[in-house]
Amino acid sequence: MFGTRITTGLALLLFLPGYCLVAVLYPRRGDLENLERLGLAVGVSIAVTTLLVVFLNFLPRGISSSSVLASAISLTLLAALAAWLRLVNIPPEERFYHQVIAASQGGRQVSSTHVLMVLSLLLLLLGSFGFVANASTAGRLGKAFTQFYILGPTAEAAGYPGEIGRGRAVTVIIGVANYEHTDIRYRIDREVGTVTEHVATLQLSHGQIWEQPYTFILRDQGENRKITFLLYKEGEERPYRSLYLWVTVKGNPSGQ
């Protein structure tokens, strides 16, 4: 399946856009030799794809495989339509075609340009449905994950406690963001040494962010004490995420 997608994508990007555009510019039989036409089709496709990527880079959504393919499909369909309009307005004896004997046509010569146009359009239509469905599903689902983070008291990734007085209250902000595409119930615990303390239980919908200040007190002195915050998903025994703070606890000025 993956190899088929790669082959289809390369055929789309490296041949069909250029072939249809060349057919618009040179619709007559004597305009180009067959090899020249095929070579020019590949060259034009590469140039057009490069320009599409540059253009998409300046759009708010940026560059993605789905946006490049969707743009190439749209351009190719428009070019194929324009090429067909050019061909129907040219006398049949002057139109570009490869001679193909079609048994179903009773031995009559049929323009392979028309055959290729029809097949290209069918391929593009089928491919567009597949790519749009795949892109919409990927955009709707995407990667499922949960963000778990700790901020300083000013709600920034700075100002974390490094040295605190024994028995003094310390405040940090704990944040959880649900990007799991479903409702999730979480539990947050805090560990210091062998002591575990429950911090919060919460339920978040997809895209919902929870941030709350959390104040704690350490009463035992020591250097580089490890404070662990654990995030659990409901029904799971192992932590989904863990965060650490390292602090040094010193005796407070009052000597308590």
Coordinates of C-alpha atoms in Angstrom, one line a residue:
M1 CA 0.0 0.0 0.0
F2 CA 2.8 2.4 0.9
G3 CA 4.7 1.6 -2.3
T4 CA 1.6 2.2 -4.4
R5 CA 1.1 5.6 -2.8
I6 CA 4.7 6.5 -3.5
T7 CA 4.4 5.4 -7.1
T8 CA 1.1 7.2 -7.6
G9 CA 2.5 10.4 -6.0
L10 CA 5.6 10.5 -8.1
A11 CA 3.6 9.9 -11.3
L12 CA 1.3 12.7 -10.3
L13 CA 4.0 15.2 -9.4
L14 CA 6.6 14.3 -12.0
F15 CA 4.6 13.7 -15.2
L16 CA 0.9 14.5 -15.3
P17 CA 0.9 18.2 -14.5
G18 CA 3.6 18.9 -17.0
Y19 CA 2.0 16.6 -19.6
C20 CA -1.3 18.5 -19.4
L21 CA 0.4 21.9 -19.5
V22 CA 2.5 20.9 -22.5
A23 CA -0.7 19.7 -24.2
V24 CA -2.1 23.2 -23.7
L25 CA 0.9 24.9 -25.1
Y26 CA 1.6 22.4 -28.0
P27 CA -1.7 20.8 -29.0
R28 CA -0.8 20.1 -32.6
R29 CA 0.9 17.0 -34.0
G30 CA 3.9 18.7 -35.5
D31 CA 4.7 21.0 -32.6
L32 CA 7.0 18.5 -30.8
E33 CA 8.4 15.1 -31.2
N34 CA 7.2 12.4 -28.9
L35 CA 10.4 12.2 -26.8
E36 CA 10.6 16.0 -26.7
R37 CA 7.0 16.1 -25.4
L38 CA 7.7 13.5 -22.7
G39 CA 10.9 15.1 -21.6
L40 CA 9.3 18.6 -21.5
A41 CA 6.4 17.2 -19.5
V42 CA 8.8 15.9 -16.8
G43 CA 10.7 19.2 -16.8
V44 CA 7.6 21.3 -16.6
S45 CA 6.2 19.1 -13.8
I46 CA 9.3 19.5 -11.7
A47 CA 9.3 23.3 -12.3
V48 CA 5.6 23.6 -11.5
T49 CA 5.9 21.4 -8.3
T50 CA 8.8 23.6 -7.1
L51 CA 6.8 26.8 -7.6
L52 CA 3.8 25.2 -5.8
V53 CA 6.0 24.4 -2.8
V54 CA 7.4 27.9 -2.8
F55 CA 3.9 29.4 -3.0
L56 CA 2.5 27.1 -0.3
N57 CA 5.4 28.1 2.0
F58 CA 4.0 31.6 2.2
L59 CA 0.5 30.5 3.2
P60 CA -0.6 30.3 6.8
R61 CA -1.0 26.5 6.8
G62 CA 2.5 26.0 5.3
I63 CA 3.8 23.0 3.4
S64 CA 2.4 19.5 3.9
S65 CA 2.2 16.4 1.7
S66 CA -1.6 16.8 1.5
S67 CA -1.4 20.5 0.5
V68 CA 1.2 19.8 -2.2
L69 CA -0.8 16.9 -3.7
A70 CA -4.1 18.7 -3.5
S71 CA -2.5 21.7 -5.3
A72 CA -1.0 19.4 -8.0
I73 CA -4.3 17.6 -8.5
S74 CA -6.2 20.9 -8.9
L75 CA -3.6 22.3 -11.3
T76 CA -3.6 19.1 -13.4
L77 CA -7.3 19.0 -13.6
L78 CA -7.5 22.6 -14.8
A79 CA -4.7 22.0 -17.3
A80 CA -6.3 18.8 -18.6
L81 CA -9.6 20.7 -19.1
A82 CA -7.7 23.5 -20.9
A83 CA -5.9 21.0 -23.1
W84 CA -9.1 19.3 -24.1
L85 CA -10.7 22.6 -25.0
R86 CA -7.6 23.4 -27.2
L87 CA -7.8 20.0 -28.9
V88 CA -11.5 20.2 -29.7
N89 CA -10.9 23.5 -31.5
I90 CA -8.2 22.1 -33.7
P91 CA -8.9 20.2 -36.9
P92 CA -8.7 16.4 -36.2
E93 CA -5.9 15.9 -38.7
E94 CA -3.7 18.5 -36.9
R95 CA -4.2 17.2 -33.3
F96 CA -1.4 15.6 -31.5
Y97 CA -1.9 11.8 -30.9
H98 CA -0.2 8.5 -30.9
Q99 CA -1.8 6.0 -33.2
V100 CA -3.6 3.3 -31.3
I101 CA -5.6 0.6 -32.9
A102 CA -8.7 -0.1 -30.7
A103 CA -10.4 -3.4 -31.4
S104 CA -13.5 -2.2 -29.7
Q105 CA -13.6 0.6 -32.3
G106 CA -13.5 -1.8 -35.2
G107 CA -9.9 -1.2 -36.0
R108 CA -10.4 2.6 -36.2
Q109 CA -7.4 4.8 -35.1
V110 CA -8.0 6.4 -31.7
S111 CA -6.0 9.4 -30.4
S112 CA -4.0 8.1 -27.5
T113 CA -3.9 11.7 -26.3
H114 CA -7.6 11.4 -25.6
V115 CA -7.2 8.0 -24.0
L116 CA -4.4 9.4 -21.8
M117 CA -6.5 12.5 -20.9
V118 CA -9.4 10.3 -19.9
L119 CA -7.3 7.9 -17.9
S120 CA -5.4 10.8 -16.3
L121 CA -8.7 12.4 -15.3
L122 CA -10.0 9.2 -13.9
L123 CA -6.8 8.6 -12.0
L124 CA -6.8 12.1 -10.6
L125 CA -10.4 11.9 -9.6
L126 CA -9.9 8.6 -7.8
G127 CA -6.6 9.9 -6.3
S128 CA -8.1 13.2 -5.2
F129 CA -10.9 11.4 -3.3
G130 CA -8.3 9.1 -1.7
F131 CA -5.9 12.0 -0.8
V132 CA -8.7 14.2 0.5
A133 CA -10.1 11.5 2.6
N134 CA -6.7 10.6 3.9
A135 CA -5.7 14.2 4.6
S136 CA -9.0 15.0 6.3
T137 CA -8.7 11.9 8.5
A138 CA -5.1 12.7 9.3
G139 CA -6.0 16.3 10.0
R140 CA -9.0 15.3 12.1
L141 CA -7.1 12.7 14.1
G142 CA -3.4 13.4 13.9
K143 CA -1.1 12.2 16.6
A144 CA -2.7 11.5 19.9
F145 CA -0.8 12.8 22.9
T146 CA -1.1 14.6 26.2
Q147 CA 1.1 17.5 27.3
F148 CA 2.2 17.6 30.9
Y149 CA 4.3 20.6 32.1
I150 CA 5.3 22.7 35.1
L151 CA 5.6 26.5 35.0
G152 CA 7.1 28.9 37.5
P153 CA 4.9 31.1 39.7
T154 CA 4.7 33.7 37.0
A155 CA 3.2 31.2 34.5
E156 CA 6.4 31.1 32.5
A157 CA 9.0 28.4 31.9
A158 CA 11.3 30.2 34.3
G159 CA 11.5 31.1 38.0
Y160 CA 11.5 27.5 39.2
P161 CA 12.5 27.1 42.9
G162 CA 16.1 26.1 43.3
E163 CA 16.8 26.9 46.9
I164 CA 14.0 27.2 49.4
G165 CA 13.7 27.6 53.2
R166 CA 12.6 24.6 55.3
G167 CA 8.9 24.9 56.0
R168 CA 8.3 27.7 53.4
A169 CA 5.5 27.4 50.9
V170 CA 6.5 27.0 47.3
T171 CA 4.1 27.5 44.4
V172 CA 4.4 26.2 40.8
I173 CA 1.8 25.9 38.1
I174 CA 0.9 22.4 36.8
G175 CA -0.5 22.1 33.3
V176 CA -2.2 19.3 31.4
A177 CA -3.4 19.6 27.8
N178 CA -5.4 16.8 26.2
Y179 CA -4.8 16.1 22.5
E180 CA -6.0 12.5 22.6
H181 CA -9.1 13.1 20.4
T182 CA -11.3 11.8 23.2
D183 CA -12.2 12.6 26.8
I184 CA -9.5 11.5 29.3
R185 CA -9.6 11.3 33.1
Y186 CA -6.2 12.1 34.7
R187 CA -4.6 11.8 38.1
I188 CA -1.6 13.8 39.3
D189 CA 0.6 12.7 42.2
R190 CA 3.7 14.2 43.8
E191 CA 6.6 12.1 45.1
V192 CA 9.3 13.2 47.5
G193 CA 11.5 10.3 48.5
T194 CA 9.2 7.5 49.6
V195 CA 6.3 9.8 50.3
T196 CA 3.5 10.1 47.7
E197 CA 0.9 12.8 47.8
H198 CA -2.2 13.2 45.6
V199 CA -2.3 16.5 43.8
A200 CA -5.4 16.5 41.6
T201 CA -7.9 14.5 39.6
L202 CA -9.3 16.0 36.4
Q203 CA -11.1 15.1 33.2
L204 CA -10.4 16.9 30.0
S205 CA -12.0 16.9 26.6
H206 CA -9.9 16.9 23.4
G207 CA -8.2 20.3 23.1
Q208 CA -8.9 21.3 26.6
I209 CA -6.1 22.7 28.8
W210 CA -5.9 22.6 32.5
E211 CA -3.6 24.8 34.5
Q212 CA -3.7 25.3 38.3
P213 CA -1.2 26.6 40.9
Y214 CA 0.0 24.0 43.3
T215 CA 1.6 25.0 46.6
F216 CA 3.7 22.6 48.7
I217 CA 6.0 22.7 51.7
L218 CA 9.2 20.7 52.3
R219 CA 10.1 20.3 56.0
D220 CA 13.2 18.2 55.7
Q221 CA 16.5 19.8 54.9
G222 CA 18.8 18.5 52.1
E223 CA 20.6 19.3 48.9
N224 CA 19.3 18.4 45.5
R225 CA 16.1 16.9 46.7
K226 CA 14.1 15.4 43.9
I227 CA 10.4 16.3 43.6
T228 CA 8.6 14.1 41.1
F229 CA 5.2 14.9 39.6
L230 CA 3.5 11.9 38.0
L231 CA 0.6 12.0 35.5
Y232 CA -1.6 8.9 35.2
K233 CA -4.4 8.1 32.8
E234 CA -7.4 6.5 34.2
G235 CA -7.2 2.7 34.3
E236 CA -3.4 2.7 33.9
E237 CA -1.0 1.7 36.7
R238 CA 2.2 3.1 35.1
P239 CA 2.6 6.9 34.9
Y240 CA 2.0 8.3 31.4
R241 CA 4.3 11.3 32.0
S242 CA 6.7 12.3 34.8
L243 CA 8.4 15.7 35.6
Y244 CA 11.1 16.5 38.1
L245 CA 12.2 19.5 40.1
W246 CA 15.5 19.5 42.0
V247 CA 15.6 21.8 45.0
T248 CA 17.9 22.5 48.0
V249 CA 16.1 22.9 51.3
K250 CA 17.8 24.9 53.9
G251 CA 16.9 25.9 57.4
N252 CA 14.8 29.1 57.5
P253 CA 16.0 32.3 59.0
S254 CA 13.9 31.7 62.2
G255 CA 15.7 28.4 62.9
Q256 CA 12.5 26.4 63.0

